[in-house]
Coordinates of C-alpha atoms in Angstrom, one line a residue:
X1 CA 12.9 -9.4 -8.7
X2 CA 11.6 -12.9 -8.0
X3 CA 14.9 -13.8 -6.2
X4 CA 14.3 -10.9 -3.8
X5 CA 11.0 -12.4 -2.6
X6 CA 8.5 -15.2 -3.1
X7 CA 4.8 -14.9 -2.9
X8 CA 2.3 -17.7 -2.3
X9 CA -1.2 -18.1 -0.9
X10 CA -1.6 -20.2 2.3
X11 CA -4.3 -22.7 3.1
X12 CA -6.5 -19.9 4.5
X13 CA -6.3 -18.0 1.2
X14 CA -4.0 -15.2 2.5
X15 CA -1.0 -14.0 0.6
X16 CA 2.3 -14.9 2.2
X17 CA 5.5 -13.0 1.4
X18 CA 8.9 -14.5 1.9
X19 CA 11.7 -11.9 1.7
X20 CA 15.4 -12.5 0.9
X21 CA 16.3 -11.7 4.6
X22 CA 14.3 -14.8 5.7
X23 CA 11.4 -13.0 7.1
X24 CA 7.8 -14.1 6.4
X25 CA 4.8 -11.9 6.3
X26 CA 1.3 -13.4 6.3
X27 CA -1.7 -11.4 5.1
X28 CA 0.1 -9.2 2.6
X29 CA -2.1 -6.8 0.6
X30 CA -1.2 -5.5 -2.9
X31 CA -2.0 -1.8 -3.2
X32 CA -1.9 0.2 -6.5
X33 CA -0.2 3.6 -6.3
X34 CA -2.1 5.0 -9.3
X35 CA -5.2 2.8 -9.7
X36 CA -6.9 5.0 -12.3
X37 CA -4.0 6.7 -14.2
X38 CA -1.6 3.7 -14.3
X39 CA -3.1 0.6 -12.8
X40 CA -0.3 -1.7 -13.8
X41 CA 2.5 0.6 -12.6
X42 CA 3.6 1.3 -9.1
X43 CA 2.4 -1.4 -6.8
X44 CA 3.2 -1.9 -3.2
X45 CA 2.9 -5.1 -1.1
X46 CA 1.8 -4.0 2.3
X47 CA 2.0 -6.1 5.5
X48 CA -0.8 -6.6 7.9
X49 CA 0.6 -3.7 10.1
X50 CA 0.1 -1.3 7.1
X51 CA 3.9 -1.0 6.4
X52 CA 5.1 -1.3 2.8
X53 CA 7.3 -4.4 2.4
X54 CA 8.1 -4.4 -1.3
X55 CA 7.7 -1.9 -4.1
X56 CA 7.0 -3.2 -7.6
X57 CA 7.6 -0.9 -10.5
X58 CA 5.4 -2.7 -13.0
X59 CA 3.1 -5.6 -12.5
X60 CA 4.4 -7.1 -15.8
X61 CA 7.8 -7.5 -14.1
X62 CA 6.6 -10.2 -11.8
X63 CA 6.9 -13.8 -12.6
X64 CA 3.7 -15.3 -13.9
X65 CA 2.7 -17.2 -10.8
X66 CA 3.2 -14.1 -8.5
X67 CA 1.5 -11.8 -11.0
X68 CA -1.5 -14.1 -11.0
X69 CA -1.7 -14.1 -7.2
X70 CA -1.5 -10.3 -7.1
X71 CA -4.1 -9.8 -9.9
X72 CA -6.5 -12.2 -8.2
X73 CA -6.2 -10.4 -5.0
X74 CA -6.7 -7.0 -6.7
X75 CA -9.7 -8.2 -8.7
X76 CA -11.5 -9.3 -5.5
X77 CA -10.8 -6.0 -3.6
X78 CA -11.3 -3.6 -6.5
X79 CA -14.7 -4.6 -7.8
X80 CA -15.6 -2.1 -10.5
X81 CA -18.5 -3.3 -12.6
X82 CA -18.1 -2.8 -16.4
X83 CA -21.0 -1.1 -18.2
X84 CA -22.0 -3.1 -21.2
X85 CA -25.1 -1.1 -22.2
X86 CA -26.9 2.0 -21.1
X87 CA -30.6 1.2 -21.1
X88 CA -31.9 4.6 -20.1
X89 CA -31.2 8.0 -18.5
X90 CA -33.9 9.9 -16.6
X91 CA -32.7 13.3 -17.7
X92 CA -30.0 15.0 -19.7
X93 CA -29.3 17.3 -16.9
X94 CA -27.8 16.2 -13.6
X95 CA -28.6 14.7 -11.2
X96 CA -30.0 11.9 -13.4
X97 CA -30.8 8.3 -12.8
X98 CA -29.1 5.8 -15.1
X99 CA -30.3 2.3 -15.9
X100 CA -27.4 0.1 -17.1
X101 CA -26.5 -3.4 -17.8
X102 CA -23.1 -4.4 -16.4
X103 CA -21.0 -7.6 -16.4
X104 CA -22.4 -8.1 -12.9
X105 CA -26.1 -7.7 -13.9
X106 CA -28.6 -4.8 -14.3
X107 CA -28.3 -1.9 -11.9
X108 CA -29.2 1.8 -11.6
X109 CA -27.3 4.7 -10.2
X110 CA -27.6 8.4 -9.8
X111 CA -25.0 10.6 -11.6
X112 CA -24.6 13.8 -9.5
X113 CA -22.7 15.8 -12.1
X114 CA -21.0 15.5 -15.5
X115 CA -17.6 15.8 -13.8
X116 CA -18.3 12.4 -12.3
X117 CA -17.5 10.9 -15.7
X118 CA -13.8 10.8 -16.2
X119 CA -12.0 10.0 -19.4
X120 CA -8.9 7.7 -18.9
X121 CA -6.5 6.0 -21.2
X122 CA -6.6 7.3 -24.8
X123 CA -9.9 9.0 -23.8
X124 CA -11.9 6.0 -24.8
X125 CA -11.9 4.4 -21.3
X126 CA -14.3 6.0 -18.8
X127 CA -14.7 5.8 -15.1
X128 CA -18.1 6.8 -13.6
X129 CA -18.6 7.7 -10.0
X130 CA -22.2 7.2 -8.8
X131 CA -23.6 9.4 -6.0
X132 CA -23.5 6.4 -3.5
X133 CA -19.7 5.9 -4.2
X134 CA -20.1 3.0 -6.6
X135 CA -17.5 3.1 -9.3
X136 CA -18.3 1.8 -12.8
X137 CA -16.1 1.6 -15.9
X138 CA -16.5 1.6 -19.6
X139 CA -13.3 0.0 -21.0
X140 CA -13.8 1.3 -24.5
X141 CA -16.7 3.5 -25.3
X142 CA -16.4 2.7 -29.0
X143 CA -17.5 -0.8 -28.1
X144 CA -20.9 0.3 -26.8
X145 CA -23.9 0.0 -28.9
X146 CA -25.1 3.1 -30.9
X147 CA -27.9 3.9 -28.4
X148 CA -25.6 3.7 -25.4
X149 CA -23.0 6.0 -27.1
X150 CA -25.7 8.5 -28.0
X151 CA -26.9 8.7 -24.4
X152 CA -23.4 8.9 -23.1
X153 CA -22.3 11.7 -25.5
X154 CA -24.8 14.1 -24.0
X155 CA -22.8 14.0 -20.8
X156 CA -19.3 14.2 -22.2

């Protein structure tokens, strides 16, 4: 796959894609096809005009330098704070206000309904959608402390 294209970052921090046909595309954006269900499968490199330039079946198929560039770009664009601890919940019915500690610091959010907590891979990973559109994740609910798990179980 790496012979079909090359990917690098230019001096302005933008991704530059060189295709086998000799064309060069500056300002390429990686886009996940299934960001929640299969984040490392089905990835498109989209040009600045919004047209797909390359389809990548699996992120792991990319050579390490290109994969690192793509992962860095995705990480910046897809900021999803990771909940480390649930400090308090205002009510066990919804809507409720949650006080949490994340990898980005302490924050609070309003949970509109229990359906805004979705179980993902192996049912231990959670994605929470706050009422203001903020997305938060819990990579493995088994890793939360006992108090956090107890608060969370009331909504699952």
